[in-house]
Amino acid sequence: MSKVVKQYEYTALEKTLEGVRELIVLGPSKVDAQTAYEMRKTLREKNIRLMMVKNTLARNILAKQGIELDATVWSGTTLLAWGGDSIKELSNAVDELVKVVEKKDTKGDKNKVAIKTAVADGQSVSMAAAMVMPTRKEAIGDILSALLAPASDIIGGLTSVGSQLASQIEKISEKEAAA
């Protein structure tokens, strides 16, 4: 392949992966055309992209973006999946898809699509960790909850003393009115 063609491929892949910080690296083996089409169609409905990449080009582009992955990830055929609202949504969709592909397999080959690694915010994580990571909205909710809990305790403490005092004054005034 000529240097010009390689440069075109590199530039196109670089533009495609620009700004991608959350992705899943898959290793497809023995995936037929029909299965590949169904995989892409299923993920496209969830706003997730799937792309077969050349290992050296993908490794160089991701390294340029600050994403360093183990050398074992770049062995064999590599398929990148990215998109969705969060790594949690992405990993759950890909995991579900892998299970569907394995279930549909009639030949008993359970490793048609192997999950090599997941990348969350530029860091390599296990697929199990990626599936339970909070989404952006969940993380903001947790932070707000953590910030508001002590404040609500303080407000509760301040208002409870005032309400107890008001209750005691009311009882005393009722006794004086009755006497």
JSON list of N, CA and C in Angstrom, two decimals, residues 96-107 109-110:
[
{"chain": "A", "resi": 96, "resn": "GLU", "atom": "N", "xyz": [-24.89, -6.79, 25.71]},
{"chain": "A", "resi": 96, "resn": "GLU", "atom": "CA", "xyz": [-26.16, -7.39, 25.27]},
{"chain": "A", "resi": 96, "resn": "GLU", "atom": "C", "xyz": [-26.01, -7.94, 23.85]},
{"chain": "A", "resi": 97, "resn": "LEU", "atom": "N", "xyz": [-25.36, -7.19, 22.98]},
{"chain": "A", "resi": 97, "resn": "LEU", "atom": "CA", "xyz": [-25.16, -7.61, 21.61]},
{"chain": "A", "resi": 97, "resn": "LEU", "atom": "C", "xyz": [-24.30, -8.87, 21.53]},
{"chain": "A", "resi": 98, "resn": "VAL", "atom": "N", "xyz": [-23.23, -8.92, 22.32]},
{"chain": "A", "resi": 98, "resn": "VAL", "atom": "CA", "xyz": [-22.36, -10.10, 22.32]},
{"chain": "A", "resi": 98, "resn": "VAL", "atom": "C", "xyz": [-23.14, -11.33, 22.77]},
{"chain": "A", "resi": 99, "resn": "LYS", "atom": "N", "xyz": [-23.99, -11.18, 23.77]},
{"chain": "A", "resi": 99, "resn": "LYS", "atom": "CA", "xyz": [-24.80, -12.30, 24.25]},
{"chain": "A", "resi": 99, "resn": "LYS", "atom": "C", "xyz": [-25.78, -12.77, 23.18]},
{"chain": "A", "resi": 100, "resn": "VAL", "atom": "N", "xyz": [-26.37, -11.83, 22.45]},
{"chain": "A", "resi": 100, "resn": "VAL", "atom": "CA", "xyz": [-27.30, -12.19, 21.37]},
{"chain": "A", "resi": 100, "resn": "VAL", "atom": "C", "xyz": [-26.56, -12.93, 20.26]},
{"chain": "A", "resi": 101, "resn": "VAL", "atom": "N", "xyz": [-25.38, -12.46, 19.90]},
{"chain": "A", "resi": 101, "resn": "VAL", "atom": "CA", "xyz": [-24.59, -13.12, 18.85]},
{"chain": "A", "resi": 101, "resn": "VAL", "atom": "C", "xyz": [-24.23, -14.54, 19.27]},
{"chain": "A", "resi": 102, "resn": "GLU", "atom": "N", "xyz": [-23.83, -14.71, 20.53]},
{"chain": "A", "resi": 102, "resn": "GLU", "atom": "CA", "xyz": [-23.48, -16.05, 21.02]},
{"chain": "A", "resi": 102, "resn": "GLU", "atom": "C", "xyz": [-24.70, -16.96, 21.05]},
{"chain": "A", "resi": 103, "resn": "LYS", "atom": "N", "xyz": [-25.85, -16.41, 21.40]},
{"chain": "A", "resi": 103, "resn": "LYS", "atom": "CA", "xyz": [-27.06, -17.22, 21.49]},
{"chain": "A", "resi": 103, "resn": "LYS", "atom": "C", "xyz": [-27.52, -17.67, 20.10]},
{"chain": "A", "resi": 104, "resn": "LYS", "atom": "N", "xyz": [-27.38, -16.81, 19.09]},
{"chain": "A", "resi": 104, "resn": "LYS", "atom": "CA", "xyz": [-27.81, -17.14, 17.74]},
{"chain": "A", "resi": 104, "resn": "LYS", "atom": "C", "xyz": [-26.88, -18.11, 17.04]},
{"chain": "A", "resi": 105, "resn": "ASP", "atom": "N", "xyz": [-25.67, -18.26, 17.56]},
{"chain": "A", "resi": 105, "resn": "ASP", "atom": "CA", "xyz": [-24.68, -19.10, 16.90]},
{"chain": "A", "resi": 105, "resn": "ASP", "atom": "C", "xyz": [-25.13, -20.56, 16.94]},
{"chain": "A", "resi": 106, "resn": "THR", "atom": "N", "xyz": [-25.24, -21.16, 15.77]},
{"chain": "A", "resi": 106, "resn": "THR", "atom": "CA", "xyz": [-25.70, -22.55, 15.68]},
{"chain": "A", "resi": 106, "resn": "THR", "atom": "C", "xyz": [-24.55, -23.55, 15.70]},
{"chain": "A", "resi": 107, "resn": "LYS", "atom": "N", "xyz": [-23.34, -23.07, 15.46]},
{"chain": "A", "resi": 107, "resn": "LYS", "atom": "CA", "xyz": [-22.19, -23.98, 15.40]},
{"chain": "A", "resi": 107, "resn": "LYS", "atom": "C", "xyz": [-21.55, -24.21, 16.77]},
{"chain": "A", "resi": 109, "resn": "ASP", "atom": "N", "xyz": [-19.78, -22.04, 18.47]},
{"chain": "A", "resi": 109, "resn": "ASP", "atom": "CA", "xyz": [-18.57, -21.25, 18.65]},
{"chain": "A", "resi": 109, "resn": "ASP", "atom": "C", "xyz": [-18.89, -20.05, 19.52]},
{"chain": "A", "resi": 110, "resn": "LYS", "atom": "N", "xyz": [-18.58, -20.12, 20.81]},
{"chain": "A", "resi": 110, "resn": "LYS", "atom": "CA", "xyz": [-19.00, -19.10, 21.77]},
{"chain": "A", "resi": 110, "resn": "LYS", "atom": "C", "xyz": [-18.14, -17.85, 21.76]}
]
